[in-house]
Amino acid sequence: MENFIVSARKYRPDSFETVVAQASITGTLKNAIKSKQLAHAYLFCGPRGVGKTTCARIFAKTINCTNLTADTEACNECESCKSFNTSRSFNIHELDAASNNSVDDIRNLTDQVRVPPQMGKYSVYIIDEVHMLSSQAFNAFLKTLEEPPKHAIFILATTEKHKIIPTILSRCQIFDFNRIGVSDISNHLTYVAKSEDVEAEPEGLNVIAQKADGAMRDALSIFDQIVSFSGKKITYQDVITNLNVLDYDYHFRLVDEFLKNNVTEVLIIFNDILNHGFDGHHFITGLSSHLRDILVCKDAVTVQLLEVGGDIKERYKTQAAACNSDFLLDAMQIANDCDLNYKTSQNKRLLIELALIRIAQLTLKKKIADTEDDILEPIFTGQDIPEEKIAQKPAVAKPVVQKAVVQEPEVAKPKPQRRVLKRGSQSMGTPSIKRAMRGEFEDNTQLSAKEQHELYSKEGEVEPFTSDQLKEKWDLFLTRLEDGSNMKVTLANVPKIEENFSLLLEIDNRIQDELIANIRPELVSFLRKELRNSKINLKTLITEVVREKVIYSDIERYQALAVKNPNLAYLKQTLNLDF
């Protein structure tokens, strides 16, 4: 049976050129070799599986090579390179600090350092996981590390630089290795797959690269696992099945349902995810990442931050075009809050479902807000309002008032030639949603009296009218309002005619005054047009009605009787009576 070698060992880099995604470090080491400016101690630090020990071995092999190539690489032909490739070199010594972390181990290393190399120029000592050394071992190592023999070079490798004492750090040249990007890992896996005659889908390799979390060694180990599962053909479905990874399609479907405000389908999709054995915390963090990826696709500059394959990237771009940035930010905030509260929650499923429902209602709230801000301005037959006047209208804050609902009028009225839909909050009141959607609410509060006069009556036209004529037109306007609405009740009384055709309407309270403020421009314009009088103006007079206080309790009943008959209080006090 042929001896199988795992990909992490078989495709381990053997030259600086084959090291993946650490170009700055390998370039620095090659320049140091070329210029013969070698330090006596190096510290390689970074996450697992990014090439720290590999670079240390390549560096040790290259500095002892007697026939370097033009680009400062080992020749693999001299005796030193051959002995290194066959693992019989006496110039390179590797020490595992995790199992050799005592003072005695360091003392033995110090004694060994004094011996010059049998072949080549340098004896290289690679100490892996150096942060595992005890404090006493570090102190014993200090003197040798600071002033080693000229033939000795130390390369320390660690994943936890913060655990190394400062006196060690100050004696080393420090190289920080970066996490390997998803695209770099995916490209290297493609090379490995071709070398092994394995047919692999790019989406599947991309998932493996993301699962590796920046470690090439982990990615190659996962690659071997998937090959054992699916054979010589790796598909995206095989990868997510074997690694128990949540499919991208779930997240895309969820966002589509969020935009449709379909809470029912959202909960069904989440239940399906749980039924497939996925953890709720893993799901909510994945949803946050998905929303983040959609957000970075909104801008061509940030789309490079998306670490996915080609076909899936196009799906992200398509969905990003359909999503609003405000929706994505609010959804990410909700998902992040759910993630933070997940561990402390007693009902974790309910916590996630509430978060999903809130996200599904974000666009619904936005639609309602937009509808309330839509104001339709009818322009009647005659002269039109110039667009520059509309654009120059100053914004007026809208008070929060009770909204009036208007139904379709049952009588004939002038039909506008066209309507201009205007978004914004320039009216003095907030029209109801129904009226805004049907286009029945006329906003002319920003027009001056002269402009309203030019709109709804002929210039200088002032025809007198009687109370009966006013009542007839007033009742005609009320037919446009919905039966039983607050606005119709408020306008039930016909105003009185005062001097200069000013109308005075008596109302009960300030709330009714605010209601009338919403519809006053429309009402006044209607009366001016119907009664052919451009001087009509509507004023309100609040007549507060003082109502007799209603007696509820025994104490209030006693107080009322005591006011009428003071002797009752004397009787209660004298006989010490209760209510």
Coordinates of C-alpha atoms in Angstrom, one line a residue:
M1 CA 0.0 0.0 0.0
E2 CA 1.4 3.4 -1.0
N3 CA 2.3 5.6 1.9
F4 CA -0.2 8.6 1.9
I5 CA 1.3 12.0 2.7
V6 CA -1.2 14.7 3.8
S7 CA -1.4 17.8 1.6
A8 CA -0.1 20.1 4.4
R9 CA 3.2 18.2 4.3
K10 CA 3.3 17.3 0.6
Y11 CA 2.7 20.9 -0.6
R12 CA 4.7 22.6 2.2
P13 CA 6.7 25.4 0.6
D14 CA 10.4 24.7 0.1
S15 CA 11.5 28.1 -1.2
F16 CA 10.7 31.7 -0.5
E17 CA 8.9 32.0 -3.8
T18 CA 6.4 29.3 -2.9
V19 CA 5.4 30.8 0.5
V20 CA 1.8 32.1 0.2
A21 CA 0.8 35.7 1.1
Q22 CA 3.9 36.6 3.1
A23 CA 5.7 38.6 0.4
S24 CA 6.9 41.4 2.7
I25 CA 8.6 39.0 5.1
T26 CA 10.2 36.7 2.5
G27 CA 11.4 39.8 0.6
T28 CA 13.1 41.2 3.8
L29 CA 14.8 37.8 4.6
K30 CA 16.0 37.5 1.0
N31 CA 17.5 41.0 1.0
A32 CA 19.2 40.3 4.4
I33 CA 20.8 37.1 2.9
K34 CA 21.8 38.9 -0.3
S35 CA 23.4 41.8 1.6
K36 CA 24.9 39.5 4.2
Q37 CA 23.3 41.4 7.1
L38 CA 22.0 38.5 9.2
A39 CA 20.8 39.1 12.7
H40 CA 21.7 36.6 15.5
A41 CA 18.0 36.3 16.6
Y42 CA 14.7 36.4 14.8
L43 CA 11.1 36.2 16.2
F44 CA 8.4 34.9 13.9
C45 CA 5.0 35.5 15.4
G46 CA 1.4 35.2 14.0
P47 CA -1.6 33.0 13.9
R48 CA -1.4 29.2 13.4
G49 CA -0.8 27.8 9.9
V50 CA 0.5 30.9 8.2
G51 CA 4.1 29.7 7.6
K52 CA 6.2 30.7 10.6
T53 CA 8.1 27.4 11.0
T54 CA 8.2 26.9 7.2
C55 CA 9.9 30.3 6.7
A56 CA 12.3 29.5 9.5
R57 CA 13.4 26.2 7.8
I58 CA 13.6 27.9 4.3
F59 CA 15.7 30.7 5.8
A60 CA 18.0 28.2 7.6
K61 CA 18.4 26.2 4.4
T62 CA 19.1 29.2 2.3
I63 CA 21.8 30.8 4.5
N64 CA 23.8 27.6 4.4
C65 CA 23.5 27.0 0.7
T66 CA 26.8 27.3 -1.1
N67 CA 25.4 28.1 -4.5
L68 CA 22.5 30.6 -4.3
T69 CA 20.5 31.3 -7.4
A70 CA 20.2 34.8 -8.9
D71 CA 16.9 35.5 -7.0
T72 CA 18.5 34.5 -3.7
E73 CA 17.0 31.0 -3.4
A74 CA 18.6 27.7 -2.3
C75 CA 20.0 25.7 -5.2
N76 CA 18.8 22.3 -3.9
E77 CA 21.9 20.8 -5.5
C78 CA 24.8 21.4 -3.0
E79 CA 25.5 19.0 -0.2
S80 CA 24.0 21.3 2.4
C81 CA 20.7 21.6 0.5
K82 CA 20.6 17.8 -0.2
S83 CA 21.2 17.0 3.5
F84 CA 18.4 19.4 4.5
N85 CA 16.0 17.9 2.0
T86 CA 16.6 14.4 3.3
S87 CA 16.3 15.5 6.9
R88 CA 19.9 14.7 7.9
S89 CA 21.4 18.1 8.2
F90 CA 23.4 18.8 11.4
N91 CA 23.3 22.5 10.9
I92 CA 19.6 23.0 11.7
H93 CA 18.3 22.1 15.2
E94 CA 14.6 22.3 16.1
L95 CA 13.4 22.5 19.7
D96 CA 9.8 22.2 20.8
A97 CA 9.5 24.7 23.8
A98 CA 6.2 23.2 24.8
S99 CA 7.9 20.0 26.0
N100 CA 11.4 21.4 26.7
N101 CA 10.5 24.4 28.8
S102 CA 12.7 24.0 31.9
V103 CA 16.0 25.6 32.9
D104 CA 17.9 22.3 32.3
D105 CA 16.6 22.2 28.7
I106 CA 17.9 25.7 28.0
R107 CA 21.2 24.8 29.7
N108 CA 21.6 21.9 27.3
L109 CA 20.8 24.2 24.4
T110 CA 23.5 26.7 25.6
D111 CA 26.1 23.9 25.8
Q112 CA 25.1 22.8 22.2
V113 CA 25.4 26.3 20.8
R114 CA 29.2 26.4 21.5
V115 CA 29.8 23.6 19.0
P116 CA 30.6 25.0 15.5
P117 CA 28.8 23.5 12.4
Q118 CA 30.2 20.5 10.7
M119 CA 29.2 21.8 7.2
G120 CA 28.2 25.3 6.1
K121 CA 28.6 28.6 7.9
Y122 CA 25.8 28.7 10.4
S123 CA 24.1 26.6 13.0
V124 CA 20.4 27.5 13.1
Y125 CA 18.3 26.8 16.2
I126 CA 14.6 26.9 15.6
I127 CA 12.6 27.1 18.9
D128 CA 8.9 26.6 18.2
E129 CA 6.1 27.8 20.6
V130 CA 8.8 29.7 22.5
H131 CA 6.1 31.4 24.7
M132 CA 5.8 28.1 26.5
L133 CA 9.2 28.5 28.2
S134 CA 9.0 29.2 31.9
S135 CA 10.2 32.5 33.4
Q136 CA 13.3 30.9 34.7
A137 CA 14.1 29.3 31.3
F138 CA 13.7 32.7 29.7
N139 CA 16.1 34.3 32.1
A140 CA 18.6 31.5 31.6
F141 CA 18.3 32.0 27.8
L142 CA 18.9 35.8 27.9
K143 CA 22.7 35.8 27.9
T144 CA 23.1 33.3 25.1
L145 CA 20.4 35.0 23.0
E146 CA 22.1 38.4 23.3
E147 CA 25.7 37.3 22.7
P148 CA 25.7 33.9 20.8
P149 CA 28.8 32.6 18.9
K150 CA 29.1 34.1 15.5
H151 CA 28.0 30.8 13.8
A152 CA 24.8 30.6 15.8
I153 CA 21.4 32.0 14.7
F154 CA 18.2 31.7 16.7
I155 CA 14.8 31.7 15.1
L156 CA 11.9 31.8 17.7
A157 CA 8.4 31.1 16.6
T158 CA 5.2 31.8 18.6
T159 CA 1.5 32.3 18.2
E160 CA 1.3 34.4 21.4
K161 CA 3.8 37.2 21.3
H162 CA 2.3 39.0 24.3
K163 CA 3.5 36.1 26.5
I164 CA 7.1 36.7 25.7
I165 CA 9.0 38.9 28.2
P166 CA 10.2 42.2 26.9
T167 CA 13.9 41.4 27.5
I168 CA 13.6 38.6 24.9
L169 CA 11.7 40.8 22.4
S170 CA 14.4 43.5 22.6
R171 CA 17.0 41.0 21.5
C172 CA 15.2 39.8 18.3
Q173 CA 14.2 41.1 14.9
I174 CA 10.4 40.7 15.0
F175 CA 8.4 39.6 11.9
D176 CA 4.6 39.6 12.2
F177 CA 3.0 37.1 9.9
N178 CA -0.4 38.0 8.5
R179 CA -3.5 35.8 8.3
I180 CA -3.8 34.4 4.7
G181 CA -6.7 35.9 2.8
V182 CA -9.5 33.8 1.5
S183 CA -8.6 34.5 -2.2
D184 CA -5.0 33.4 -1.6
I185 CA -6.0 30.2 0.1
S186 CA -8.6 29.5 -2.6
N187 CA -6.0 30.0 -5.4
H188 CA -3.5 27.7 -3.6
L189 CA -6.2 25.0 -3.2
T190 CA -6.9 25.3 -6.9
Y191 CA -3.3 24.6 -7.6
V192 CA -3.3 21.6 -5.2
A193 CA -6.5 20.3 -6.7
K194 CA -5.0 20.4 -10.2
S195 CA -1.8 18.7 -9.0
E196 CA -3.9 15.9 -7.4
D197 CA -6.2 15.6 -10.5
V198 CA -9.2 16.6 -8.4
E199 CA -12.0 18.5 -10.1
A200 CA -13.2 21.2 -7.7
E201 CA -15.9 23.9 -8.0
P202 CA -14.6 27.4 -7.1
E203 CA -17.5 27.9 -4.7
G204 CA -16.6 24.8 -2.8
L205 CA -12.9 25.8 -2.4
N206 CA -14.0 29.3 -1.3
V207 CA -16.1 27.8 1.5
I208 CA -13.0 25.7 2.6
A209 CA -10.9 28.9 2.5
Q210 CA -13.4 30.7 4.7
K211 CA -13.6 27.8 7.1
A212 CA -9.8 27.7 7.5
D213 CA -9.9 31.2 9.0
G214 CA -6.7 32.4 7.5
A215 CA -4.6 29.2 8.2
M216 CA -3.2 27.5 5.1
R217 CA -2.5 24.3 7.1
D218 CA -6.1 24.1 8.2
A219 CA -7.3 24.6 4.6
L220 CA -5.2 21.8 3.3
S221 CA -6.4 19.5 6.1
I222 CA -10.0 20.3 5.2
F223 CA -9.2 19.7 1.5
D224 CA -8.0 16.2 2.3
Q225 CA -11.1 15.5 4.3
I226 CA -13.4 16.6 1.5
V227 CA -11.5 14.5 -1.0
S228 CA -11.9 11.5 1.2
F229 CA -15.7 12.3 1.3
S230 CA -16.4 13.0 -2.3
G231 CA -13.6 11.5 -4.2
K232 CA -12.0 13.2 -7.2
K233 CA -14.8 15.7 -7.7
I234 CA -15.5 18.4 -5.1
T235 CA -18.8 20.2 -5.3
Y236 CA -20.2 23.1 -3.3
Q237 CA -22.9 20.9 -1.9
D238 CA -20.4 18.3 -0.8
V239 CA -18.4 20.9 1.1
I240 CA -21.3 22.4 3.0
T241 CA -22.7 19.0 3.8
N242 CA -19.4 17.6 5.1
L243 CA -18.4 20.7 7.0
N244 CA -22.0 21.4 8.3
V245 CA -21.8 24.9 6.8
L246 CA -25.0 27.0 6.4
D247 CA -25.8 27.4 2.8
Y248 CA -25.6 30.9 1.3
D249 CA -29.0 30.4 -0.2
Y250 CA -30.7 30.5 3.2
H251 CA -29.3 34.0 3.9
F252 CA -30.3 35.2 0.4
R253 CA -33.8 33.9 0.8
L254 CA -34.1 35.5 4.2
V255 CA -33.1 39.0 3.0
D256 CA -35.6 38.6 0.1
E257 CA -38.4 37.9 2.6
F258 CA -37.2 40.8 4.8
L259 CA -37.7 43.1 1.9
K260 CA -41.2 41.7 1.3
N261 CA -42.1 42.1 5.1
N262 CA -43.0 38.4 5.0
V263 CA -42.7 37.4 8.7
T264 CA -44.3 34.0 8.2
E265 CA -41.8 32.8 5.6
V266 CA -38.9 34.2 7.6
L267 CA -39.9 32.1 10.7
I268 CA -40.4 29.0 8.5
I269 CA -36.9 29.4 7.0
F270 CA -35.4 29.8 10.4
N271 CA -37.2 26.7 11.6
D272 CA -35.9 24.8 8.6
I273 CA -32.4 25.9 9.5
L274 CA -32.8 24.6 13.1
N275 CA -34.2 21.3 11.8
H276 CA -31.0 20.8 9.8
G277 CA -29.0 20.9 13.0
F278 CA -27.5 24.4 12.8
D279 CA -26.8 26.3 16.0
G280 CA -28.8 29.4 16.5
H281 CA -25.8 31.5 17.6
H282 CA -23.9 30.3 14.5
F283 CA -26.9 31.3 12.4
I284 CA -27.3 34.9 13.8
T285 CA -23.5 35.6 13.4
G286 CA -23.7 34.3 9.8
L287 CA -26.7 36.5 9.1
S288 CA -24.7 39.5 10.4
S289 CA -21.8 38.7 8.1
H290 CA -24.2 38.3 5.2
L291 CA -25.7 41.7 5.8
R292 CA -22.3 43.2 6.1
D293 CA -21.3 41.6 2.8
I294 CA -24.4 43.1 1.1
L295 CA -23.5 46.5 2.5
V296 CA -19.9 46.4 1.1
C297 CA -21.4 45.6 -2.3
K298 CA -23.3 48.8 -2.3
D299 CA -20.1 50.7 -3.3
A300 CA -17.7 49.7 -6.1
V301 CA -14.8 50.8 -3.9
T302 CA -15.7 48.5 -1.0
V303 CA -16.7 45.5 -3.1
Q304 CA -13.1 44.3 -2.9
L305 CA -13.8 43.5 0.8
L306 CA -16.1 40.7 -0.2
E307 CA -14.3 37.4 0.1
V308 CA -16.5 35.1 -2.0
G309 CA -16.4 33.4 -5.4
G310 CA -17.5 34.8 -8.7
D311 CA -21.1 33.5 -9.1
I312 CA -22.0 34.2 -5.4
K313 CA -20.4 37.7 -5.7
E314 CA -22.9 38.4 -8.5
R315 CA -25.8 37.4 -6.3
Y316 CA -24.5 39.7 -3.6
K317 CA -24.4 42.6 -6.1
T318 CA -27.9 41.9 -7.3
Q319 CA -29.3 41.8 -3.7
A320 CA -27.3 44.9 -2.7
A321 CA -29.0 46.8 -5.5
A322 CA -32.4 45.9 -4.0
C323 CA -31.5 46.8 -0.4
N324 CA -31.4 50.3 1.1
S325 CA -28.3 51.2 3.2
D326 CA -30.5 52.4 6.1
F327 CA -32.2 49.0 6.1
L328 CA -28.9 47.1 6.1
L329 CA -27.5 49.2 9.0
D330 CA -30.6 48.8 11.1
A331 CA -30.7 45.1 10.4
M332 CA -27.0 44.7 11.3
Q333 CA -27.6 46.5 14.6
I334 CA -30.5 44.2 15.5
A335 CA -28.6 41.1 14.6
N336 CA -25.5 42.3 16.5
D337 CA -27.7 43.0 19.6
C338 CA -29.1 39.5 19.3
D339 CA -25.6 38.1 19.1
L340 CA -24.5 40.0 22.3
N341 CA -27.6 38.8 24.3
Y342 CA -27.6 35.2 23.0
K343 CA -25.5 33.7 25.8
T344 CA -27.5 35.3 28.6
S345 CA -30.9 34.6 27.1
Q346 CA -33.1 31.9 28.7
N347 CA -35.2 31.4 25.5
K348 CA -32.6 31.6 22.8
R349 CA -34.9 30.6 19.9
L350 CA -37.4 33.3 20.9
L351 CA -34.6 35.9 21.0
I352 CA -33.6 35.1 17.5
E353 CA -37.2 35.0 16.2
L354 CA -37.9 38.5 17.7
A355 CA -34.8 39.8 16.0
L356 CA -35.9 38.4 12.7
I357 CA -39.4 39.8 13.1
R358 CA -38.0 43.3 13.8
I359 CA -35.8 43.1 10.8
A360 CA -38.7 42.0 8.6
Q361 CA -40.7 45.1 9.7
L362 CA -37.9 47.6 9.0
T363 CA -38.9 48.3 5.4
L364 CA -42.6 48.3 6.3
K365 CA -42.1 51.1 8.8
K366 CA -40.1 52.9 6.1
K367 CA -42.9 52.6 3.6
I368 CA -45.4 54.0 6.1
A369 CA -43.1 56.9 6.9
D370 CA -42.6 57.6 3.2
T371 CA -46.3 57.5 2.5
E372 CA -47.0 60.0 5.3
D373 CA -44.5 62.4 3.7
D374 CA -45.9 62.2 0.2
I375 CA -48.1 65.3 -0.5
L376 CA -50.0 65.6 -3.7
E377 CA -50.5 69.1 -5.0
P378 CA -53.3 69.5 -7.6
I379 CA -52.9 72.3 -10.1
F380 CA -56.3 73.4 -11.4
T381 CA -57.1 74.8 -14.8
G382 CA -55.6 78.1 -15.2
Q383 CA -52.0 79.2 -14.6
D384 CA -49.5 76.6 -13.2
I385 CA -47.3 77.1 -10.3
P386 CA -43.7 77.4 -11.5
E387 CA -41.4 74.6 -10.4
E388 CA -38.8 77.0 -9.1
K389 CA -41.4 78.3 -6.6
I390 CA -42.0 74.8 -5.4
A391 CA -38.3 74.1 -5.1
Q392 CA -37.8 77.3 -3.1
K393 CA -40.5 76.6 -0.5
P394 CA -39.0 76.7 3.0
A395 CA -39.4 73.6 5.1
V396 CA -41.9 74.0 8.0
A397 CA -41.9 71.6 10.9
K398 CA -45.0 69.4 11.1
P399 CA -46.8 69.4 14.4
V400 CA -48.1 66.0 15.6
V401 CA -51.9 66.2 15.1
Q402 CA -54.7 63.8 14.7
K403 CA -55.1 62.9 11.0
A404 CA -58.3 63.4 9.1
V405 CA -59.6 60.7 6.7
V406 CA -61.2 62.0 3.5
Q407 CA -63.4 59.9 1.2
E408 CA -64.2 60.4 -2.5
P409 CA -66.6 63.3 -3.0
E410 CA -70.0 62.3 -4.3
V411 CA -70.6 65.6 -6.1
A412 CA -69.0 67.0 -9.2
K413 CA -66.0 69.1 -8.6
P414 CA -63.4 70.7 -10.9
K415 CA -61.1 68.0 -12.2
P416 CA -57.4 69.0 -12.2
Q417 CA -55.4 68.8 -15.3
R418 CA -52.4 67.2 -13.7
R419 CA -51.0 66.4 -10.2
V420 CA -47.5 66.9 -8.9
L421 CA -46.3 64.4 -6.4
K422 CA -44.0 66.1 -3.9
R423 CA -42.1 64.4 -1.1
G424 CA -41.1 66.3 2.0
S425 CA -42.6 67.7 5.1
Q426 CA -43.4 71.3 4.1
S427 CA -47.1 71.3 5.2
M428 CA -48.2 72.8 8.5
G429 CA -50.0 69.5 9.3
T430 CA -49.5 65.8 8.7
P431 CA -52.1 64.4 6.1
S432 CA -53.5 61.0 6.7
I433 CA -52.1 58.0 4.8
K434 CA -55.4 57.2 3.0
R435 CA -55.7 60.8 1.7
A436 CA -52.1 61.0 0.6
M437 CA -52.4 57.7 -1.3
R438 CA -55.7 58.8 -3.0
G439 CA -54.2 62.2 -3.8
E440 CA -57.1 64.1 -2.1
F441 CA -55.2 66.3 0.3
E442 CA -54.3 69.7 -1.2
D443 CA -51.3 71.4 0.4
N444 CA -51.3 75.1 -0.3
T445 CA -50.1 76.3 3.0
Q446 CA -46.8 77.6 1.5
L447 CA -48.7 79.8 -1.0
S448 CA -49.1 83.4 -0.2
A449 CA -52.6 84.9 0.0
K450 CA -52.0 86.5 -3.4
E451 CA -50.9 83.2 -5.0
Q452 CA -54.0 81.4 -3.5
H453 CA -56.1 84.3 -4.9
E454 CA -54.6 83.8 -8.4
L455 CA -55.1 80.1 -8.2
Y456 CA -58.7 79.9 -7.1
S457 CA -60.4 83.1 -8.2
K458 CA -60.2 85.8 -10.8
E459 CA -58.2 88.8 -9.7
G460 CA -60.3 91.4 -7.9
E461 CA -63.5 89.2 -8.0
V462 CA -65.4 89.9 -4.7
E463 CA -69.1 88.9 -4.9
P464 CA -71.2 89.2 -1.7
F465 CA -72.9 86.1 -0.3
T466 CA -75.5 85.3 2.3
S467 CA -75.5 83.0 5.2
D468 CA -77.7 80.5 3.3
Q469 CA -75.2 80.5 0.4
L470 CA -72.3 80.0 2.8
K471 CA -74.2 77.1 4.5
E472 CA -74.9 75.5 1.1
K473 CA -71.2 75.6 0.1
W474 CA -70.1 74.6 3.6
D475 CA -72.2 71.5 3.6
L476 CA -71.0 70.7 0.0
F477 CA -67.4 70.7 1.4
L478 CA -68.4 68.4 4.3
T479 CA -69.7 65.8 1.8
R480 CA -66.0 65.3 0.9
L481 CA -65.2 64.2 4.4
E482 CA -65.8 60.7 5.8
D483 CA -68.9 60.3 8.0
G484 CA -68.1 60.2 11.7
S485 CA -64.5 61.5 11.3
N486 CA -63.1 64.0 13.7
M487 CA -62.7 66.6 11.0
K488 CA -66.4 66.4 10.0
V489 CA -67.5 66.7 13.6
T490 CA -65.3 69.7 14.1
L491 CA -66.7 71.5 11.0
A492 CA -70.3 70.6 11.9
N493 CA -71.2 74.2 12.8
V494 CA -71.4 76.9 10.0
P495 CA -69.2 79.9 10.7
K496 CA -70.5 83.4 11.1
I497 CA -69.9 86.1 8.5
E498 CA -68.1 89.1 9.9
E499 CA -66.7 92.3 8.3
N500 CA -64.7 92.2 5.1
F501 CA -66.1 88.6 4.4
S502 CA -64.1 87.1 7.3
L503 CA -65.6 83.9 8.7
L504 CA -65.5 83.1 12.4
L505 CA -65.9 79.5 13.4
E506 CA -66.5 78.6 17.1
I507 CA -64.7 75.5 18.3
D508 CA -64.4 73.7 21.7
N509 CA -60.7 73.2 22.2
R510 CA -57.2 73.5 20.8
I511 CA -57.2 70.0 19.4
Q512 CA -60.0 71.0 17.0
D513 CA -58.0 74.1 16.2
E514 CA -55.0 72.0 15.2
L515 CA -57.3 69.8 13.1
I516 CA -58.6 72.8 11.2
A517 CA -55.1 74.1 10.6
N518 CA -54.5 71.0 8.4
I519 CA -57.5 71.6 6.2
R520 CA -57.8 75.4 6.4
P521 CA -56.0 76.2 3.1
E522 CA -58.1 73.6 1.2
L523 CA -61.3 74.8 2.8
V524 CA -60.7 78.5 2.2
S525 CA -59.6 77.9 -1.4
F526 CA -62.8 75.9 -2.0
L527 CA -65.0 78.6 -0.5
R528 CA -63.3 81.4 -2.5
K529 CA -63.7 79.5 -5.7
E530 CA -67.4 78.4 -5.1
L531 CA -68.6 81.8 -3.7
R532 CA -66.4 83.8 -6.1
N533 CA -64.9 85.9 -3.4
S534 CA -61.2 86.3 -3.0
K535 CA -61.4 88.0 0.4
I536 CA -62.8 85.1 2.3
N537 CA -60.7 84.2 5.3
L538 CA -61.4 81.7 8.1
K539 CA -60.7 82.4 11.8
T540 CA -61.4 80.2 14.8
L541 CA -62.6 81.1 18.3
I542 CA -62.0 78.6 21.1
T543 CA -65.0 78.6 23.5
E544 CA -64.0 76.3 26.4
V545 CA -67.1 74.7 27.9
V546 CA -66.9 74.5 31.7
R547 CA -68.6 71.2 32.8
E548 CA -69.8 70.4 36.2
K549 CA -67.4 68.1 38.1
V550 CA -68.6 64.6 38.4
I551 CA -68.6 63.2 41.9
Y552 CA -67.2 59.7 42.2
S553 CA -66.0 58.9 45.7
D554 CA -67.4 59.2 49.2
I555 CA -64.9 61.9 50.0
E556 CA -66.0 64.0 47.0
R557 CA -69.6 63.5 47.9
Y558 CA -68.9 64.7 51.5
Q559 CA -66.9 67.7 50.3
A560 CA -69.8 68.7 47.9
L561 CA -72.4 68.5 50.7
A562 CA -70.1 70.4 53.1
V563 CA -69.9 73.3 50.7
K564 CA -73.7 73.5 50.6
N565 CA -74.1 73.1 54.4
P566 CA -71.0 74.0 56.6
N567 CA -72.7 72.5 59.6
L568 CA -72.1 69.0 58.2
A569 CA -68.3 69.5 58.7
Y570 CA -69.0 70.5 62.3
L571 CA -71.2 67.5 62.9
K572 CA -68.6 65.1 61.5
Q573 CA -65.8 66.6 63.7
T574 CA -67.9 66.7 66.9
L575 CA -69.2 63.1 66.6
N576 CA -65.9 61.8 65.0
L577 CA -67.9 60.3 62.1
D578 CA -66.6 58.4 59.1
F579 CA -67.8 58.4 55.5

